[in-house]
Coordinates of N, CA and C in Angstrom, one line a residue:
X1 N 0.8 -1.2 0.0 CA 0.0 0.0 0.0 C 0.9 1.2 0.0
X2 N 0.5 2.1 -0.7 CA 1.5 3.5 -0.7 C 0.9 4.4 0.3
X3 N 1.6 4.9 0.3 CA 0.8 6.2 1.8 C 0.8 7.7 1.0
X4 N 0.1 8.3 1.4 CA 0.2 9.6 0.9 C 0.7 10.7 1.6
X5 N 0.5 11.8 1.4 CA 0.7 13.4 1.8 C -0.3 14.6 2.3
X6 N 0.1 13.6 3.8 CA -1.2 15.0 4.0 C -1.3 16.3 3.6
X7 N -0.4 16.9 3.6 CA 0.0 18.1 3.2 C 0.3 18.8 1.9
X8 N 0.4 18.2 0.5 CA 0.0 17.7 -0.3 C -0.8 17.7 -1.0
X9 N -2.0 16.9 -0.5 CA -3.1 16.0 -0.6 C -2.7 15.0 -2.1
X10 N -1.5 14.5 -1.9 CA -1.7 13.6 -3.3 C -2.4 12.6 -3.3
X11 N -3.0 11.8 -4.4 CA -3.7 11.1 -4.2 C -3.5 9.7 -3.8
X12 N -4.0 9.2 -3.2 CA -4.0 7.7 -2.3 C -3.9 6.5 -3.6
X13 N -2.8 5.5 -3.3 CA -3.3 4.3 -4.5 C -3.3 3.4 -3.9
X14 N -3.8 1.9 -3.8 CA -3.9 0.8 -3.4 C -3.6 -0.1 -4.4
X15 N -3.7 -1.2 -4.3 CA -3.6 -1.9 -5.4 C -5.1 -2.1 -5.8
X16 N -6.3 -2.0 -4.8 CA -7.1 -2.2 -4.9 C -8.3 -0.7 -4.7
X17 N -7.6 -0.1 -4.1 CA -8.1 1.2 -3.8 C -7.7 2.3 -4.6
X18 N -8.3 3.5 -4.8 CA -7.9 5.1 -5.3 C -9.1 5.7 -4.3
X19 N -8.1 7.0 -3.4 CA -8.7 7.9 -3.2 C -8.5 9.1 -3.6
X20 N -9.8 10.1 -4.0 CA -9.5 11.4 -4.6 C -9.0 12.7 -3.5
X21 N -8.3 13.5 -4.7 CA -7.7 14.5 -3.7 C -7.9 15.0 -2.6
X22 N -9.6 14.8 -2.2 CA -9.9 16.2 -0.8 C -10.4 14.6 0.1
X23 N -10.3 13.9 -0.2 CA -10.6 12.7 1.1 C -9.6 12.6 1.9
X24 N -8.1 12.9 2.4 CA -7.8 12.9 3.1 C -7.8 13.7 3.7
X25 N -8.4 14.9 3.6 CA -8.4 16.3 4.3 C -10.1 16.4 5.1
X26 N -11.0 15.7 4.0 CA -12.3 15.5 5.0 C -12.3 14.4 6.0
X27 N -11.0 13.2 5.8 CA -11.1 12.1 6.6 C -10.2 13.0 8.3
X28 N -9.4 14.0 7.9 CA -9.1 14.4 8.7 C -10.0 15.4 9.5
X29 N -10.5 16.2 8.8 CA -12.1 17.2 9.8 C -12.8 16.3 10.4
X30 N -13.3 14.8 10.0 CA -14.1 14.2 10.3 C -13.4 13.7 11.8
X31 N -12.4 13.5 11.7 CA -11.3 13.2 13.6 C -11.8 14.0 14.4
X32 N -11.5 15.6 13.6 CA -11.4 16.7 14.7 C -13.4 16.4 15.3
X33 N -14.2 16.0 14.2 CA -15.8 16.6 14.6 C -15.7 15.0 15.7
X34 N -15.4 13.7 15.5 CA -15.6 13.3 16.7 C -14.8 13.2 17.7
X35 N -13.5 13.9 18.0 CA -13.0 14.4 19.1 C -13.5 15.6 19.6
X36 N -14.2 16.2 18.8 CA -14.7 17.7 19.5 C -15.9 16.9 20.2
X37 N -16.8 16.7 19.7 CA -18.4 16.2 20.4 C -18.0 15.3 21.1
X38 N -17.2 14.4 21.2 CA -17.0 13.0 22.1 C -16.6 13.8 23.6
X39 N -16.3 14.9 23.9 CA -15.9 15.5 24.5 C -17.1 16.1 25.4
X40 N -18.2 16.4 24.7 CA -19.5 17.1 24.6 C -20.3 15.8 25.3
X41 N -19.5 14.6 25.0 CA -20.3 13.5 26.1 C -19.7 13.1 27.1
X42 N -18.1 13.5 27.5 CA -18.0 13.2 28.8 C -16.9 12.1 28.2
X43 N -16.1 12.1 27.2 CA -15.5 11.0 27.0 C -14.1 11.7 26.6
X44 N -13.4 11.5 27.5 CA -11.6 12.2 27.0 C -10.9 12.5 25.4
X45 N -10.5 13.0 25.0 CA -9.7 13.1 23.6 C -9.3 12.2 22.9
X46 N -8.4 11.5 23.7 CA -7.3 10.5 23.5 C -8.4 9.3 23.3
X47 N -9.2 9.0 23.8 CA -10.6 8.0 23.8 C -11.3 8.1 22.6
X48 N -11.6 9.6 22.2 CA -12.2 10.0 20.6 C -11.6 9.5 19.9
X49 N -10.4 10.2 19.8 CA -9.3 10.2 18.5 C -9.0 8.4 18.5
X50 N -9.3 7.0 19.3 CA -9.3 5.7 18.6 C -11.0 5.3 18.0
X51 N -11.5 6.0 18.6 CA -13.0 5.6 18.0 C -12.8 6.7 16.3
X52 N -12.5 7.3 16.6 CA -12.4 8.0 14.8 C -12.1 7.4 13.7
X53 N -10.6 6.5 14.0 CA -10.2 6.0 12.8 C -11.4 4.6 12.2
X54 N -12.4 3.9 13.4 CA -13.5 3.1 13.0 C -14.7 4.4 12.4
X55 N -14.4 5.7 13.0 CA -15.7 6.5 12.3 C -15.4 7.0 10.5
X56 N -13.9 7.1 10.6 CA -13.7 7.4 9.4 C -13.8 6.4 8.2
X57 N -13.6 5.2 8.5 CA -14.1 3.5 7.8 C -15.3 3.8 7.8
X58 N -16.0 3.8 8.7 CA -17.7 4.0 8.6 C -18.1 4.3 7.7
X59 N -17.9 5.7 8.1 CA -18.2 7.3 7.6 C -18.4 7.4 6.5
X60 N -17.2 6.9 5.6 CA -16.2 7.5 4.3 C -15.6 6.0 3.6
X61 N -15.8 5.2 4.2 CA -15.7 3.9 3.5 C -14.5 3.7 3.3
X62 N -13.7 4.4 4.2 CA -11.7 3.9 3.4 C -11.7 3.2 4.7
X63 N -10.3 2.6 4.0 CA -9.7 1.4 4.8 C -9.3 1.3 6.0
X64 N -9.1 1.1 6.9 CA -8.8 1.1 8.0 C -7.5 2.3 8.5
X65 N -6.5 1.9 8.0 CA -5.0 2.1 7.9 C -5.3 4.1 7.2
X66 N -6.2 4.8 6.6 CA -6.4 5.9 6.3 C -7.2 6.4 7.7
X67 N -8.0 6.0 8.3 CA -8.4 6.6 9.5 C -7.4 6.6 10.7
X68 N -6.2 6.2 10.4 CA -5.0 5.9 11.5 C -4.2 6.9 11.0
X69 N -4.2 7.0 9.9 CA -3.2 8.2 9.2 C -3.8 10.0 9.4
X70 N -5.3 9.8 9.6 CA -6.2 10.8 9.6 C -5.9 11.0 11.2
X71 N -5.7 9.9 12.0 CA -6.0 10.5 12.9 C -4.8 11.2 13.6
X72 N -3.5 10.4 13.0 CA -2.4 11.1 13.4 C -2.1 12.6 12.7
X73 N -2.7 13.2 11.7 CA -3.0 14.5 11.6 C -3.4 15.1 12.4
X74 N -4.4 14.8 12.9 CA -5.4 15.1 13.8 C -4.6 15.4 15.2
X75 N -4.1 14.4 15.3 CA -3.3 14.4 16.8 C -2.1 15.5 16.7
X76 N -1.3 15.4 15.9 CA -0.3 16.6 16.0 C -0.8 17.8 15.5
X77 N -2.4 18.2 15.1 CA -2.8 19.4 15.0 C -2.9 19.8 16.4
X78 N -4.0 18.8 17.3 CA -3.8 19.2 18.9 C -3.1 19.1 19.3
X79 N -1.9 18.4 19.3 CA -0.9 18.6 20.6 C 0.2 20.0 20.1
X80 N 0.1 20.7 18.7 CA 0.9 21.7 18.6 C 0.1 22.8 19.0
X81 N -1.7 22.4 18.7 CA -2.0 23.9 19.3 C -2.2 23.5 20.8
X82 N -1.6 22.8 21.4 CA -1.4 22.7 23.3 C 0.1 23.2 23.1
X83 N 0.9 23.1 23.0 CA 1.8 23.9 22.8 C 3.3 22.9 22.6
X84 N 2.9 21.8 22.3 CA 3.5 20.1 21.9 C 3.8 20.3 20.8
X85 N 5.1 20.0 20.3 CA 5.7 19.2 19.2 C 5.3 18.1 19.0
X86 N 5.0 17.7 18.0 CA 4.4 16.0 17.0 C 5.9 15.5 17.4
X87 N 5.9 14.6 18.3 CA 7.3 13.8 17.9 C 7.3 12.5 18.9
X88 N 8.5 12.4 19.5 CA 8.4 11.6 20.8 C 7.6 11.4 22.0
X89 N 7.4 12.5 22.2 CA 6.7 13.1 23.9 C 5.2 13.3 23.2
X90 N 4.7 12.8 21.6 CA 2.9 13.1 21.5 C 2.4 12.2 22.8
X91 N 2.9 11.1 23.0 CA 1.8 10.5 23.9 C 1.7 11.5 25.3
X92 N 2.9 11.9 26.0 CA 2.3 12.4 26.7 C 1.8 13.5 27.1
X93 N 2.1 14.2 25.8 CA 0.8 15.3 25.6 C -0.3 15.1 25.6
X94 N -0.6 13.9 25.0 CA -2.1 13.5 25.2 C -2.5 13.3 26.5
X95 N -1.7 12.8 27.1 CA -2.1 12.3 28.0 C -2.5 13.1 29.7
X96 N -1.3 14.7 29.2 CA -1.5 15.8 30.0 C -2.9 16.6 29.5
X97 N -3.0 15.9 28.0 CA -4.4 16.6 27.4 C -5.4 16.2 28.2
X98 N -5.8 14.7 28.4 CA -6.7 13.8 29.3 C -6.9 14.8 30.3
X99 N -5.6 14.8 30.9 CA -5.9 15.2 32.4 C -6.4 16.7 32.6
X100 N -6.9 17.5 31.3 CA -7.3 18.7 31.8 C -9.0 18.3 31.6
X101 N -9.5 19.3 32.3 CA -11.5 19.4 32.0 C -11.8 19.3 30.8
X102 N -13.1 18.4 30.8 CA -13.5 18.0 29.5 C -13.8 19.7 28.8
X103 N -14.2 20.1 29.4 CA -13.9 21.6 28.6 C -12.9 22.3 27.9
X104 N -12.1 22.4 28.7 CA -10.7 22.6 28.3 C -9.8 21.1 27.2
X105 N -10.3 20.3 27.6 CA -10.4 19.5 25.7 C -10.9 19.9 24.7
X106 N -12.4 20.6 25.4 CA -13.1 20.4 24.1 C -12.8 22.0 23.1
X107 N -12.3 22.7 24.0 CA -12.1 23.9 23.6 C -10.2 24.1 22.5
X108 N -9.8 22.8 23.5 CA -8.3 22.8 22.6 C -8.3 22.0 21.2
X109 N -9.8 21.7 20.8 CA -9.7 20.5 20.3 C -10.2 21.7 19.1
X110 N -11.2 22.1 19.3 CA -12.1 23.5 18.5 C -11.0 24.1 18.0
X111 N -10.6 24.6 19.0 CA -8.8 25.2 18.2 C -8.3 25.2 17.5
X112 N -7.6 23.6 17.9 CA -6.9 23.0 16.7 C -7.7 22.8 15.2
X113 N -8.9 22.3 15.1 CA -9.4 22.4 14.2 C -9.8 23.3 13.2
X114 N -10.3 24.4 14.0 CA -10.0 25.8 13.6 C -8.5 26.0 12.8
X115 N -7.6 25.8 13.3 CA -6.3 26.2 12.5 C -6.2 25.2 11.5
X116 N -6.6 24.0 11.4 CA -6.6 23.2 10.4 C -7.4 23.2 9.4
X117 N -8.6 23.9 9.3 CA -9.3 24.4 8.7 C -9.2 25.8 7.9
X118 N -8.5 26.7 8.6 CA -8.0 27.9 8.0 C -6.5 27.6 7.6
X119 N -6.7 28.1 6.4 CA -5.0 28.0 5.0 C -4.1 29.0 6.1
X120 N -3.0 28.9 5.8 CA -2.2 29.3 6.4 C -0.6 29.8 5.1
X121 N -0.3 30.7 5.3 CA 1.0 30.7 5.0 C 2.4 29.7 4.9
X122 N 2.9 28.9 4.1 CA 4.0 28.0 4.3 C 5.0 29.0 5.0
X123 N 5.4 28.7 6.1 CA 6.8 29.8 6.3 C 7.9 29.6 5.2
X124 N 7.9 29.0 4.4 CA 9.0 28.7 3.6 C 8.9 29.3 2.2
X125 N 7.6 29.6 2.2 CA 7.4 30.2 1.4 C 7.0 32.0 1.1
X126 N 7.2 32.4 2.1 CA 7.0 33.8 2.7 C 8.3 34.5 2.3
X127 N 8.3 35.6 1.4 CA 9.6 36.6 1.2 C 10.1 37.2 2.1
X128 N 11.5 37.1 2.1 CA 12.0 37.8 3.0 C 12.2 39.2 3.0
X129 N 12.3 39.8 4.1 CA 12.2 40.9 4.3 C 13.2 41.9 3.3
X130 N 13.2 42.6 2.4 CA 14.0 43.5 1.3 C 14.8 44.7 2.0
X131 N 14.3 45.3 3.3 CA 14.9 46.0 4.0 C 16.6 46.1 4.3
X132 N 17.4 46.9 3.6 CA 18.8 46.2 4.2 C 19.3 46.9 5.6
X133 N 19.7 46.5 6.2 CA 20.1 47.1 7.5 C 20.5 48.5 7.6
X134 N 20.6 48.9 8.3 CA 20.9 50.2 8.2 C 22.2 50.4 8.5
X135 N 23.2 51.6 7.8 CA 24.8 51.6 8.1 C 24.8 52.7 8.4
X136 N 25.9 52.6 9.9 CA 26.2 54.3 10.8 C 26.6 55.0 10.0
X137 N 26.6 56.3 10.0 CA 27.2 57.7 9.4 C 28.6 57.6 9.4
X138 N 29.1 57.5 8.9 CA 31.0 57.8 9.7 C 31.2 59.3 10.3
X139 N 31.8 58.9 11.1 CA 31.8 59.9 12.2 C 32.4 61.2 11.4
X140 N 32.4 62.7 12.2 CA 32.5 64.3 10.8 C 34.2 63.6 10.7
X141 N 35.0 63.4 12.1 CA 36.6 63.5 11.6 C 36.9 62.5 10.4
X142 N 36.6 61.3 10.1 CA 36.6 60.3 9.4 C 36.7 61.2 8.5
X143 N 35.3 61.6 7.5 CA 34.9 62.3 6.7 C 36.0 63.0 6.0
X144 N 36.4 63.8 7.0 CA 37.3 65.0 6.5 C 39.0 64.8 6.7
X145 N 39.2 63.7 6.8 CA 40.7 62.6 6.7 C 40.4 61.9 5.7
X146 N 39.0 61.5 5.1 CA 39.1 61.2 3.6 C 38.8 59.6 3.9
X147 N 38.6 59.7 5.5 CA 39.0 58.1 6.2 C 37.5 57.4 6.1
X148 N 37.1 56.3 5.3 CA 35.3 55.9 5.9 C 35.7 54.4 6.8
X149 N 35.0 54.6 7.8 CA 35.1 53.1 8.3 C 35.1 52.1 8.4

């Protein structure tokens, strides 16, 4: 099976499967909406986001292994807007995630989805600043010794 690009969005191949371009980006909103509401019942983050990857099979009819990939989007959208790097320590962001009020999940979770939903700027792609620094005066004696700094 080949994997794709969340970021990207190329498209998915299987040998038996093709998914089109914007399915990995709705399989991913579809994480954030039952992590947001699962939260809305009293049921922790970290708890949503394994019941997702079976809502996104459900849902959206892809294969299992795409709702796992959706959800790991999903998860390093939240834990960077908690203020976590995607890397080693996600689990126990999650798991400091758990431990705040289901409010304060559900509100980190709105968040993050919020930013993943609004386009953003690539920083890599942003021009740099054209401004050149600015260079001291040479001092009057310099000047009139013919001397510049």
């Amino acid at each position: 099976m080949a994997m794709f690009s969340l970021v990207t969005g190329a498209i998915l191949h299987d040998r038996s499967y093709t998914v089109p371009f914007t399915v990995p980006r709705q399989a991913t909103l579809l994480v954030f909406d039952f992590a947001e509401y699962g939260t809305l019942d009293g049921i922790p983050v970290s708890q949503n986001l394994r019941y997702a990857r079976e809502g996104v099979r459900d849902t959206l009819g892809l294969p299992i292994e795409y709702g796992v990939l959706a959800e790991a989007e999903a998860v390093a959208h939240i834990t960077q807007t908690a203020g976590r790097p995607y890397g080693p320590g996600t689990a126990e962001a999650l798991a400091r995630i758990d431990a705040l009020s289901l409010e304060d999940q559900h509100a980190l979770v709105k968040a993050a989805a919020h930013r993943y939903r609004t386009p953003q700027a690539q920083p890599g792609l942003t021009a740099a600043p054209t401004i050149r620094p600015a260079v001291p005066a040479p001092a009057l004696g310099q000047v009139a010794s013919g001397r510049t700094p």
